[in-house]
PDB file of C-alpha atoms in Angstrom:
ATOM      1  CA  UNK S   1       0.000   0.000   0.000  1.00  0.00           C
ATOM      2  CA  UNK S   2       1.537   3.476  -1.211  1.00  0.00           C
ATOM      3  CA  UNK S   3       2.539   5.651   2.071  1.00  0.00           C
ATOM      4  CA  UNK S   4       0.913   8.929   2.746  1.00  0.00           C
ATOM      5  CA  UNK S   5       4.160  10.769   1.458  1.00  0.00           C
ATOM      6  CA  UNK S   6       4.175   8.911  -1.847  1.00  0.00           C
ATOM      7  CA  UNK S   7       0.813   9.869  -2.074  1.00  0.00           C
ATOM      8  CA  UNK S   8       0.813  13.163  -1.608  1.00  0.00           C
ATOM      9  CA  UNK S   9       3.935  13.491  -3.707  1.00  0.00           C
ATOM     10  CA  UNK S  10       1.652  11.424  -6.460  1.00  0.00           C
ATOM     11  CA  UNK S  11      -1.153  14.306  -6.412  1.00  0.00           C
ATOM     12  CA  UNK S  12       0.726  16.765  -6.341  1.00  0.00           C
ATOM     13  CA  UNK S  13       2.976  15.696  -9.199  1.00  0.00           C
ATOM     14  CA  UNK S  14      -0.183  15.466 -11.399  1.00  0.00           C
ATOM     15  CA  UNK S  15      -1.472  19.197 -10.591  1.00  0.00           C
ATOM     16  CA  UNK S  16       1.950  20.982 -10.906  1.00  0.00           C
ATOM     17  CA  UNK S  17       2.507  19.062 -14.257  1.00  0.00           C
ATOM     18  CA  UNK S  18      -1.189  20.051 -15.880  1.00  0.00           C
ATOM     19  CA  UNK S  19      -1.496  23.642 -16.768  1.00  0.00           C
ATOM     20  CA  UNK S  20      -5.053  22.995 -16.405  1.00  0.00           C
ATOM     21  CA  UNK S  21      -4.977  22.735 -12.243  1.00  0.00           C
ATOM     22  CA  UNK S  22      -4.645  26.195 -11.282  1.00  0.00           C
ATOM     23  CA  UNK S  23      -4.793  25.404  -7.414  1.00  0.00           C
ATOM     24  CA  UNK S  24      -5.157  22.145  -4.656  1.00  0.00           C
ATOM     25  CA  UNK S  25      -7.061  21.690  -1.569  1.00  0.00           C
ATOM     26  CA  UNK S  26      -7.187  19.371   0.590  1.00  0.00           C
ATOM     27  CA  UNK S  27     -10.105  18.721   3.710  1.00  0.00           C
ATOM     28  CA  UNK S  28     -11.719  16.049   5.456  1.00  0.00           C
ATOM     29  CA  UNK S  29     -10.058  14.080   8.177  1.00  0.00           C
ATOM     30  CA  UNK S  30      -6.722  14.237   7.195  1.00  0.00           C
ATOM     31  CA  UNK S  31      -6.694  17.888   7.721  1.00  0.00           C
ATOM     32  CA  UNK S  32      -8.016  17.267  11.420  1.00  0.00           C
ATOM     33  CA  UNK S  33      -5.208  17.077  14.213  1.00  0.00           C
ATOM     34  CA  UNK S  34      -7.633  15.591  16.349  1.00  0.00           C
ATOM     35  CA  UNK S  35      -8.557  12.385  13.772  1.00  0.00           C
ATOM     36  CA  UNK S  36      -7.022   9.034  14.532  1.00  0.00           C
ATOM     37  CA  UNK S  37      -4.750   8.637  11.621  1.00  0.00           C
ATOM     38  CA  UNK S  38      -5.054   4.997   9.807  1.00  0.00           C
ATOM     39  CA  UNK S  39      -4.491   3.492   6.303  1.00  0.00           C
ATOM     40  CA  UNK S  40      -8.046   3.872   5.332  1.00  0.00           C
ATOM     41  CA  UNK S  41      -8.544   7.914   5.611  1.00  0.00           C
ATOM     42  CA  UNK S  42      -9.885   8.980   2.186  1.00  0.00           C
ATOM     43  CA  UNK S  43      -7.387  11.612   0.548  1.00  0.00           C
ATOM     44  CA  UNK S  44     -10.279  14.547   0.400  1.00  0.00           C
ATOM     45  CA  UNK S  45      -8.799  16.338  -2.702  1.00  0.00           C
ATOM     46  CA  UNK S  46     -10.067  19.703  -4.591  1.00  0.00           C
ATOM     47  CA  UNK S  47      -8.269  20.526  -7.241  1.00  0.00           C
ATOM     48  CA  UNK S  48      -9.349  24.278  -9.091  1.00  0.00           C
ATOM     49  CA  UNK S  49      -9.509  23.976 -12.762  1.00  0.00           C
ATOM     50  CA  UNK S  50      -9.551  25.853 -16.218  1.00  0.00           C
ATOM     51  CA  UNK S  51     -11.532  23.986 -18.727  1.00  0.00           C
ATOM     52  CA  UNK S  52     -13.858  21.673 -16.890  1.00  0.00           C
ATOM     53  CA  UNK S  53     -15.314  19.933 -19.619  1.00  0.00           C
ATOM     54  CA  UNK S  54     -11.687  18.445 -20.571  1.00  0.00           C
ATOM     55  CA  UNK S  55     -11.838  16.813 -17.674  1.00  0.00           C
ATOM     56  CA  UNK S  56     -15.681  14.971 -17.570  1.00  0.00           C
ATOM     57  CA  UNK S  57     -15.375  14.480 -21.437  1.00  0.00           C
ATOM     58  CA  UNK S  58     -12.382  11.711 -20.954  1.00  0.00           C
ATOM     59  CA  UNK S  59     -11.952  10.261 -18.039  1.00  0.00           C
ATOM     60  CA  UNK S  60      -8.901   8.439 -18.658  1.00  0.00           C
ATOM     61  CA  UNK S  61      -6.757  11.073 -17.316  1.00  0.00           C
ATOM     62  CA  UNK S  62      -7.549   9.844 -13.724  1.00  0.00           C
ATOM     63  CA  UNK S  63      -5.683   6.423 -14.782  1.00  0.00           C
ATOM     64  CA  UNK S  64      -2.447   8.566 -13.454  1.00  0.00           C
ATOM     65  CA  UNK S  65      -2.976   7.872 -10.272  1.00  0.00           C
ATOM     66  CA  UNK S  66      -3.240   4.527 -10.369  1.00  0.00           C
ATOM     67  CA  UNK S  67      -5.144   1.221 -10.716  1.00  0.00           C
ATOM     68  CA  UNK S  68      -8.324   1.275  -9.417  1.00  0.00           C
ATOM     69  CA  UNK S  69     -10.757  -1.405  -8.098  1.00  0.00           C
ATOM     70  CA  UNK S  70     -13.877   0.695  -8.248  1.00  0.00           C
ATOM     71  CA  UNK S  71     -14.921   4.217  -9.265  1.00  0.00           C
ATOM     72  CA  UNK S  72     -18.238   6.491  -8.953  1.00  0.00           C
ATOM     73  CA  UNK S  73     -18.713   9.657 -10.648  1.00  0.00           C
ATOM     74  CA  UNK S  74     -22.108  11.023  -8.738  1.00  0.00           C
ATOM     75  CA  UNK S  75     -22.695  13.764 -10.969  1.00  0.00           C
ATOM     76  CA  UNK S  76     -22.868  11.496 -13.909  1.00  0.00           C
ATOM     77  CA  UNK S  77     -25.604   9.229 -11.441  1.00  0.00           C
ATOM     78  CA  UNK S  78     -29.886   9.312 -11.524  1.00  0.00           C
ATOM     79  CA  UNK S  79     -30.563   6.968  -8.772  1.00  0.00           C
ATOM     80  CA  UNK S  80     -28.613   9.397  -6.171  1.00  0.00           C
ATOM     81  CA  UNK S  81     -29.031  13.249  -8.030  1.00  0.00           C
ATOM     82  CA  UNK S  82     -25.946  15.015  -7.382  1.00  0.00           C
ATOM     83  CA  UNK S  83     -25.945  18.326  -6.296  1.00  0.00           C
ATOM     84  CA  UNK S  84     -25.102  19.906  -9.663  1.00  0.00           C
ATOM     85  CA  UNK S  85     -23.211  22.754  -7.760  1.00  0.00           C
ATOM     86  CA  UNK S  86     -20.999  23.679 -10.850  1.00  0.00           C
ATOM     87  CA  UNK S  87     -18.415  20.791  -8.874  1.00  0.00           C
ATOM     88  CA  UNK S  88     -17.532  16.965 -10.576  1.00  0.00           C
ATOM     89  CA  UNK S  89     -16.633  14.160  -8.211  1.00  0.00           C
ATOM     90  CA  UNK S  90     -14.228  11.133  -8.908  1.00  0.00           C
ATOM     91  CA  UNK S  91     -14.233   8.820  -6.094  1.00  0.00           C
ATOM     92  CA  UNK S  92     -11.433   5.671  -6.902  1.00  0.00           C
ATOM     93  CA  UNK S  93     -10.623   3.108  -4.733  1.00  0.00           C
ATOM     94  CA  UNK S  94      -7.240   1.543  -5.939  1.00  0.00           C
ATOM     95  CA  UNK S  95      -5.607  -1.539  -6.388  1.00  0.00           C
ATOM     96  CA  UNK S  96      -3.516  -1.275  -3.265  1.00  0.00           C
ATOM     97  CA  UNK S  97      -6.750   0.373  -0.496  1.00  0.00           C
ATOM     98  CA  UNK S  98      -5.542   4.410  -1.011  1.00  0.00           C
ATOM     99  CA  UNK S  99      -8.941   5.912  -1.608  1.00  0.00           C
ATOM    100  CA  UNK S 100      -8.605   9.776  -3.576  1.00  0.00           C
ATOM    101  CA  UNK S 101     -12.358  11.787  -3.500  1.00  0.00           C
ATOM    102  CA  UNK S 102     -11.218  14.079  -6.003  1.00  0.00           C
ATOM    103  CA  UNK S 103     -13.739  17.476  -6.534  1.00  0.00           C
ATOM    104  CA  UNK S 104     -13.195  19.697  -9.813  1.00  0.00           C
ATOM    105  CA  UNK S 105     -13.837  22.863  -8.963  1.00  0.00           C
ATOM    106  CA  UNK S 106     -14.076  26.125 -11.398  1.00  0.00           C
ATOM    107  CA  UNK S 107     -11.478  28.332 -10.827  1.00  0.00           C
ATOM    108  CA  UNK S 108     -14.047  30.987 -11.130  1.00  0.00           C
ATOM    109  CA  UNK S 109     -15.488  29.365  -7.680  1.00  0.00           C
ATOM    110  CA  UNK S 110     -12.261  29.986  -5.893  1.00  0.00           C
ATOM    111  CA  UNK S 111     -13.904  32.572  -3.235  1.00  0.00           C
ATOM    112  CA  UNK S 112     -16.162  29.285  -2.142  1.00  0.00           C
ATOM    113  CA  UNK S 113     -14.213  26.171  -3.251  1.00  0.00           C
ATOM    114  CA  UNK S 114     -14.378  24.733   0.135  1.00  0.00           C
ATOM    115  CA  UNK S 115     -17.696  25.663   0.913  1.00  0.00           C
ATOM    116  CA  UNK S 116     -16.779  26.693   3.907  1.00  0.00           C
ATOM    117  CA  UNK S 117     -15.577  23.850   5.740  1.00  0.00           C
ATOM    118  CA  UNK S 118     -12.919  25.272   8.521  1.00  0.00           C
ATOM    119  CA  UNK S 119     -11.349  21.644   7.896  1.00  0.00           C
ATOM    120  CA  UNK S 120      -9.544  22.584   4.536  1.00  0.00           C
ATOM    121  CA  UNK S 121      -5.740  23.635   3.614  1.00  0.00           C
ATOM    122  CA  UNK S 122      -4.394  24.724   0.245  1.00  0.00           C
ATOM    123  CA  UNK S 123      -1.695  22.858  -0.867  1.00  0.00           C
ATOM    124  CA  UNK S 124      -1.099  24.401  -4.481  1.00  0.00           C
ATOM    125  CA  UNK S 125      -2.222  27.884  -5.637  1.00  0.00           C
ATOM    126  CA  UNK S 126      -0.298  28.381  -8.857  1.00  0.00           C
ATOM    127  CA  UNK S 127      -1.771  32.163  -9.211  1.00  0.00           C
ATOM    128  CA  UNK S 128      -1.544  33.573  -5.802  1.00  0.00           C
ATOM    129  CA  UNK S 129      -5.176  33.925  -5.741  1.00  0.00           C
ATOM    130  CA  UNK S 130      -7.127  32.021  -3.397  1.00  0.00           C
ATOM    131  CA  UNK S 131      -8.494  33.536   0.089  1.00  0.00           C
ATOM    132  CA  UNK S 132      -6.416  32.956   2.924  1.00  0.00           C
ATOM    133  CA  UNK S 133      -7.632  30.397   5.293  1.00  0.00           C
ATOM    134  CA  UNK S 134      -7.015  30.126   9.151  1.00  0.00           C
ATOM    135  CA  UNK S 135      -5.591  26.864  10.289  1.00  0.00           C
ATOM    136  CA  UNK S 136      -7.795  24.036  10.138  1.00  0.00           C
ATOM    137  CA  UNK S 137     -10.292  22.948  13.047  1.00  0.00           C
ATOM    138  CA  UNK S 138     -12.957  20.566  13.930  1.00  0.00           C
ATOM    139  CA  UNK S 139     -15.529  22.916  16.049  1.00  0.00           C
ATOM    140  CA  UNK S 140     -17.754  23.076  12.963  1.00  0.00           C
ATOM    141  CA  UNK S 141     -18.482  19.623  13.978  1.00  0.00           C
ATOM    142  CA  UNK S 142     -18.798  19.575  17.272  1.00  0.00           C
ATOM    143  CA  UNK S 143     -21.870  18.861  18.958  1.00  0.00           C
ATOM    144  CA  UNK S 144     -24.349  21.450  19.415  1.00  0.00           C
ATOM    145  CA  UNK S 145     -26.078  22.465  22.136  1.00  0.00           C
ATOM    146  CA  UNK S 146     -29.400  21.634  21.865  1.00  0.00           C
ATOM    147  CA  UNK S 147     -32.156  24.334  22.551  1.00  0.00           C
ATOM    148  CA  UNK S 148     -35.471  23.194  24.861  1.00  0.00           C
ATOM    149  CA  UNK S 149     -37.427  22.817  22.181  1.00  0.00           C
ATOM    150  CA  UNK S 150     -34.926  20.742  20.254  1.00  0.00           C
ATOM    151  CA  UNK S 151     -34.618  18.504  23.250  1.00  0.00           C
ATOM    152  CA  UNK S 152     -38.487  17.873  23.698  1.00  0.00           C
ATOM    153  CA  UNK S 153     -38.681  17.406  19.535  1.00  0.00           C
ATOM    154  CA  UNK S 154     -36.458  14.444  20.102  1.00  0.00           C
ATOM    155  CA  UNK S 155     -38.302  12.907  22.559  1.00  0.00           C
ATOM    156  CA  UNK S 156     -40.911  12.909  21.364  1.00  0.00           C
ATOM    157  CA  UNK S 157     -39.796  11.955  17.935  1.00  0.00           C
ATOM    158  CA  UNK S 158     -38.095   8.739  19.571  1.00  0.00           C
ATOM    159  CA  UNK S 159     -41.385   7.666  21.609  1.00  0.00           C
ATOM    160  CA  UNK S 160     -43.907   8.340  18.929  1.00  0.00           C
ATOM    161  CA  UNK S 161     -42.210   5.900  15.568  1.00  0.00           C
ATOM    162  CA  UNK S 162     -41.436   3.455  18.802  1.00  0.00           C
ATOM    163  CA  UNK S 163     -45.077   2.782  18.490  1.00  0.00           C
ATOM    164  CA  UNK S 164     -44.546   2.184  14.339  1.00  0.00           C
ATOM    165  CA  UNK S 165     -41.783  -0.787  15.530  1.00  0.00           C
ATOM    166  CA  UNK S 166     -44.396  -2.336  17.797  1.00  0.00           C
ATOM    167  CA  UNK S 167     -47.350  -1.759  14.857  1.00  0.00           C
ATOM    168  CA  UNK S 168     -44.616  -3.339  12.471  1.00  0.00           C
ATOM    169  CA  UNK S 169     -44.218  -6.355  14.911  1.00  0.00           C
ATOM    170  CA  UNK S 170     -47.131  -7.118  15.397  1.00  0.00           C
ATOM    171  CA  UNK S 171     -48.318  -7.341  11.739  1.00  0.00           C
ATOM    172  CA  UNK S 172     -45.095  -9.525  11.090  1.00  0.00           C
ATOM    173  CA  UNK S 173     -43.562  -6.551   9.119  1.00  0.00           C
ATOM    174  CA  UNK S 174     -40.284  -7.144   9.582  1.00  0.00           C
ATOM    175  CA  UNK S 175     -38.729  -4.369   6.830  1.00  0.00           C
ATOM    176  CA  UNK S 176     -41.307  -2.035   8.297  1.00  0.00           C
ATOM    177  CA  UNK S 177     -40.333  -2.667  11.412  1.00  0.00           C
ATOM    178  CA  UNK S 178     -36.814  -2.694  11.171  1.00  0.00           C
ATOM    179  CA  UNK S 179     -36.432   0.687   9.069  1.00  0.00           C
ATOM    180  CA  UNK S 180     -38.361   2.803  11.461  1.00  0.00           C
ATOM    181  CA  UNK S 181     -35.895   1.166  14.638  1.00  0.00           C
ATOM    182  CA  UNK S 182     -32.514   1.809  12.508  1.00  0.00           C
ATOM    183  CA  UNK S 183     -34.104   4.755  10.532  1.00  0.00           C
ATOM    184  CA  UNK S 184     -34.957   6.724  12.937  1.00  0.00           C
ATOM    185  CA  UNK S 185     -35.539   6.084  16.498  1.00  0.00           C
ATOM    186  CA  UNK S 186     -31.242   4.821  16.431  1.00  0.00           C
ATOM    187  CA  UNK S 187     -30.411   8.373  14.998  1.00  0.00           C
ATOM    188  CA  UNK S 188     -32.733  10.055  17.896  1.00  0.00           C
ATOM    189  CA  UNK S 189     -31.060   7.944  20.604  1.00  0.00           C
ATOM    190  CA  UNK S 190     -27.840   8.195  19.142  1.00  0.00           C
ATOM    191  CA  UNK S 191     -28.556  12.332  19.265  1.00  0.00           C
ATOM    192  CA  UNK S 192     -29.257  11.944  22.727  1.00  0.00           C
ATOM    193  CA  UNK S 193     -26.012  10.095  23.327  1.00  0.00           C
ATOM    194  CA  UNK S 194     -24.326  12.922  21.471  1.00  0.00           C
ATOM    195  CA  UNK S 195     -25.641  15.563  23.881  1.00  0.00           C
ATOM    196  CA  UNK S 196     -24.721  13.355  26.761  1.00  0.00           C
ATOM    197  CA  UNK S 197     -21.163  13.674  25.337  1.00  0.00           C
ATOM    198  CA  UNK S 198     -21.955  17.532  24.772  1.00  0.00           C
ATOM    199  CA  UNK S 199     -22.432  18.296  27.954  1.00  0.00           C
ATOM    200  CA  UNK S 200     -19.898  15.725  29.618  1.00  0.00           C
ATOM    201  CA  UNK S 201     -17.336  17.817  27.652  1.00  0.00           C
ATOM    202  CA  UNK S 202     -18.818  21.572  27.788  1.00  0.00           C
ATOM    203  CA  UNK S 203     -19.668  20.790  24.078  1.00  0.00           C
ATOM    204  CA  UNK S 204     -16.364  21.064  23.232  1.00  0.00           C
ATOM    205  CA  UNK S 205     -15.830  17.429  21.141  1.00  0.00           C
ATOM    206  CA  UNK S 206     -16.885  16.104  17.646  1.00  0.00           C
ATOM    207  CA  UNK S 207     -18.663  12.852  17.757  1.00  0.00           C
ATOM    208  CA  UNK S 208     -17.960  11.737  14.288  1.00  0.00           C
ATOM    209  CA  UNK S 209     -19.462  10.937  11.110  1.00  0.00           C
ATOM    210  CA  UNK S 210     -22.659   8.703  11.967  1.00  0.00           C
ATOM    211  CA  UNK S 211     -21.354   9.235  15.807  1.00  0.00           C
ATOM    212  CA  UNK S 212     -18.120   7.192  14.844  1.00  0.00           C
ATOM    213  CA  UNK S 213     -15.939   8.630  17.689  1.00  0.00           C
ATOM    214  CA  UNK S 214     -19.103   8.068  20.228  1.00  0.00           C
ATOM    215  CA  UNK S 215     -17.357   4.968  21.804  1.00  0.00           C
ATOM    216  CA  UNK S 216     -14.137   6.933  23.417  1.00  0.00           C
ATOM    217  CA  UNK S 217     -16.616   9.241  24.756  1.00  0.00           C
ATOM    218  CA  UNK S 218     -19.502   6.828  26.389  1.00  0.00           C
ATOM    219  CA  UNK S 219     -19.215   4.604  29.262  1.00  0.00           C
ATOM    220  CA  UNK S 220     -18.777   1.206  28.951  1.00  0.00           C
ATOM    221  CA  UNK S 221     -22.116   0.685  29.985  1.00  0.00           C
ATOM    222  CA  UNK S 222     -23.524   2.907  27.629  1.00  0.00           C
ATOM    223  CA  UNK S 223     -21.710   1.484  24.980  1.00  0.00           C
ATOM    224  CA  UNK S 224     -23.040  -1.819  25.779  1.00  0.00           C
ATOM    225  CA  UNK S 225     -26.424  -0.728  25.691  1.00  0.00           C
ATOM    226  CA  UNK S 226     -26.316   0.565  22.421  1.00  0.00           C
ATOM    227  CA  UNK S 227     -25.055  -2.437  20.920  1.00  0.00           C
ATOM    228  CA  UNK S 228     -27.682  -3.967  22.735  1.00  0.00           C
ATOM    229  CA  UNK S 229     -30.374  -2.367  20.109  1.00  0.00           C
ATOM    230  CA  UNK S 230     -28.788  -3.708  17.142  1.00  0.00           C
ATOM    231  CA  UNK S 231     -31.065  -6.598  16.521  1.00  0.00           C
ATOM    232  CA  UNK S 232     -30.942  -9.911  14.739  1.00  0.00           C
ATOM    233  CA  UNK S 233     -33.272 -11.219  12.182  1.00  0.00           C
ATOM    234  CA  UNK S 234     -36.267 -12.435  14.275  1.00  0.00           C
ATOM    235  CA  UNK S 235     -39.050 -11.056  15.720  1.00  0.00           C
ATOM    236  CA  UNK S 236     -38.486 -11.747  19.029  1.00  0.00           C
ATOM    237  CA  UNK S 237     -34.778  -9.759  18.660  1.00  0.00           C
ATOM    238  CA  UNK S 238     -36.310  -6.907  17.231  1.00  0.00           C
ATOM    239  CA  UNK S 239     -38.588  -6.911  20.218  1.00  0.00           C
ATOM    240  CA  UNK S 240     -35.672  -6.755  22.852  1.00  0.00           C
ATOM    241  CA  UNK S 241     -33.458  -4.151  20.714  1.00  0.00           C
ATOM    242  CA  UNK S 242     -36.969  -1.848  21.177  1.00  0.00           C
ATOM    243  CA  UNK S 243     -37.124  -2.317  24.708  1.00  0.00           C
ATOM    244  CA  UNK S 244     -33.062  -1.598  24.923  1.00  0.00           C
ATOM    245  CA  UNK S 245     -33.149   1.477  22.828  1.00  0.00           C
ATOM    246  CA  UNK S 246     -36.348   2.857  25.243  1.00  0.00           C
ATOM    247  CA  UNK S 247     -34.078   1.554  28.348  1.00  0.00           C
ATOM    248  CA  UNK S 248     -31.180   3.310  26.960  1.00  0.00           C
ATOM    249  CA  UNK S 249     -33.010   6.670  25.990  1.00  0.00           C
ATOM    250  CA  UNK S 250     -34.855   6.668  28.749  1.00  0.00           C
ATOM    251  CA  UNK S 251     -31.234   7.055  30.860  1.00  0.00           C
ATOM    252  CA  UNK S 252     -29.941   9.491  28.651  1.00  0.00           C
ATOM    253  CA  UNK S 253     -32.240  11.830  27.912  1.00  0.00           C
ATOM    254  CA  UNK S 254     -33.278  12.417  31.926  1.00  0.00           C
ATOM    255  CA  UNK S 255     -29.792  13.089  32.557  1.00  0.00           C
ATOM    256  CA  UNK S 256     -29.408  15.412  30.036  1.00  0.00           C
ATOM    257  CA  UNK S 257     -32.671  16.594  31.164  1.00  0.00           C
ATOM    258  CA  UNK S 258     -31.258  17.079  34.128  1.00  0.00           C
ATOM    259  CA  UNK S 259     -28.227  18.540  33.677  1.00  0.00           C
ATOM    260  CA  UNK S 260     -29.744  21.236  31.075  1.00  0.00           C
ATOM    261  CA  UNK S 261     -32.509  22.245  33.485  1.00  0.00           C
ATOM    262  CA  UNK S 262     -35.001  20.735  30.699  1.00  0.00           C
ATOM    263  CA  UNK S 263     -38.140  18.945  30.766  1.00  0.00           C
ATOM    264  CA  UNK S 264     -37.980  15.623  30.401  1.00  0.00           C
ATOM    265  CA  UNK S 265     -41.580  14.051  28.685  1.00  0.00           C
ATOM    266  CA  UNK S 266     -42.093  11.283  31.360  1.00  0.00           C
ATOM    267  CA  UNK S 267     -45.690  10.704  30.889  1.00  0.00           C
ATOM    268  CA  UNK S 268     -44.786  10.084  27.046  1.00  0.00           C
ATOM    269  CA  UNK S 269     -42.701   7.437  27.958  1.00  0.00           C
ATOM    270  CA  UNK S 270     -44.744   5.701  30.402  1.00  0.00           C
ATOM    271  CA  UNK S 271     -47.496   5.748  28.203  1.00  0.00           C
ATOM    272  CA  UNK S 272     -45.719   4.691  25.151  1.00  0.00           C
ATOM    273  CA  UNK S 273     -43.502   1.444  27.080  1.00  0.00           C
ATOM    274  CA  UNK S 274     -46.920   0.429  28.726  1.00  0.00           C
ATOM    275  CA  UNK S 275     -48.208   0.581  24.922  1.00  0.00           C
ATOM    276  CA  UNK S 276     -45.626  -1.447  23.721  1.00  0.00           C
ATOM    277  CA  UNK S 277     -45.136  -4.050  26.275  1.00  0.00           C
ATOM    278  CA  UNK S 278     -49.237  -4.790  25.643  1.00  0.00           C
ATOM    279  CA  UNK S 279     -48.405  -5.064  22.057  1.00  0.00           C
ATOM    280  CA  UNK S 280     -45.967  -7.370  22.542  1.00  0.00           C
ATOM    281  CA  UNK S 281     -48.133  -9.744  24.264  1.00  0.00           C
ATOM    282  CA  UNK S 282     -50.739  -9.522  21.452  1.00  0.00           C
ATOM    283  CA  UNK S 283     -50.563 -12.748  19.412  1.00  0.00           C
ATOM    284  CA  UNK S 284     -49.065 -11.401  16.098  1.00  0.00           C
ATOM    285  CA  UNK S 285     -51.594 -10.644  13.002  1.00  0.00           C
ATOM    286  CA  UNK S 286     -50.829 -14.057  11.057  1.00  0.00           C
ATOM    287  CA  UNK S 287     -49.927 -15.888  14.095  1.00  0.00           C
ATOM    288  CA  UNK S 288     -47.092 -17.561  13.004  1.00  0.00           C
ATOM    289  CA  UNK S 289     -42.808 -16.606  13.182  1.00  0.00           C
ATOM    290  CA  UNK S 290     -41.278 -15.434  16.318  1.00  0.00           C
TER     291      UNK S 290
END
């Protein structure tokens, strides 16, 4: 597998050497001092351009940086529509793991080429002309203080679609059932778990892309809880993830509750776990798998 030096010495070879890349950027984690650094971090490329078209129209000059396994171009792609921002996207995964997510970007974008993102660097700018940037930093992504309103939205959210699992259940709807647990009530608790951390660490850490970091941050019984609610492929499992994910929720969110000087919606949740624990002892609609 090609080093992070040969890498980088690899991309930048092919911008100085093409008249047509006018400047490089660089952002995502490898920008982030605070990221665990491992062989699988995506190199998060921009690269500013003169004649864009040159570069959809034939595709073959990405072959330069090597031989790939897989590729996606989204903007070219229906079932996903792309943004259409004016950017174009080659994402290669390569013979030896690297991963590049290379954006073109118009050099007449260069005021707004990151978008943004306090997590970029420029590595290349041929014509002295991009906007300075400050050094790179994660606090875009830390987690945010939720407001009182925000808090009781969540609750609520999580307790109301817990009554779509049970309705799925019980009609032996397992896809139903399992999309509304992983689909949404998982990203409300896992929200709540994220303000947990928030106010552990005076909102001060980032949790991660789909709350990757959240394990350094939780106790280990927390932890355990929420692999608790990752269910198997019977009814009966489902059924017990539920009743974990309430359980776990249920913790969370009153000491957050707590700790914020917030309202915590316990009638909601009595009212809802008595609701699905007589569900649950329903016989189910076609009285048959468990």
């Amino acid at each position: 597998m090609r080093g992070e030096q040969e890498m980088m010495d690899m991309i930048m070879n092919v911008a100085n050497n093409d008249d047509r890349i006018r400047a490089v950027g660089m952002n995502g984690s490898r920008t982030n001092p605070k990221a665990p650094k491992d062989r699988f971090q995506d190199y998060d490329i921009v690269f500013l351009v003169n004649d864009m078209a040159s570069f959809i129209d034939d595709k073959k000059w990405v072959d330069r940086f090597g031989s790939r396994i897989i590729m996606q171009t989204p903007e070219d792609m229906g079932l996903v529509p792309p943004e259409r921002d004016g950017r174009y996207a080659y994402l290669m995964l390569f013979d030896d793991g690297n991963r590049i997510d290379l954006t073109l970007c118009p050099v007449e974008m260069k005021d707004s080429w990151n978008g943004g993102d306090k997590l970029s660097v420029i590595l290349l700018d041929k014509d002295g002309n991009l906007p300075r940037l400050s050094a790179p930093t994660d606090e875009d992504y830390w987690v945010k203080r939720p407001s009182p309103e925000y808090f009781a939205d969540c609750c609520n959210e999580f307790w109301w679609v817990s009554t779509y699992v049970a309705k799925g259940l019980w009609r032996q709807e397992m896809l139903y059932a399992q999309d509304h647990l992983n689909l949404v009530l998982r990203p409300m608790l896992i929200r709540m778990l994220e303000w947990q951390v928030g106010v552990d660490t005076d909102f001060s850490v980032s949790a991660g892309k789909n709350g990757k970091y959240l394990e350094q941050y939780l106790p280990r019984r927390s932890w355990e809880a929420l692999m608790s609610t990752f269910p198997d492929g019977t009814y009966d499992g489902v059924w017990r993830a539920l009743f974990a994910a309430g359980e776990l929720f249920r913790r969370t969110a009153i000491d957050v509750a707590e700790r914020k000087g917030y309202e915590y919606p316990i009638e909601d949740d009595r009212n809802v776990t008595a609701y699905l624990k007589r569900v649950r002892q329903m016989e189910p609609k076609t009285g048959g798998r468990k």
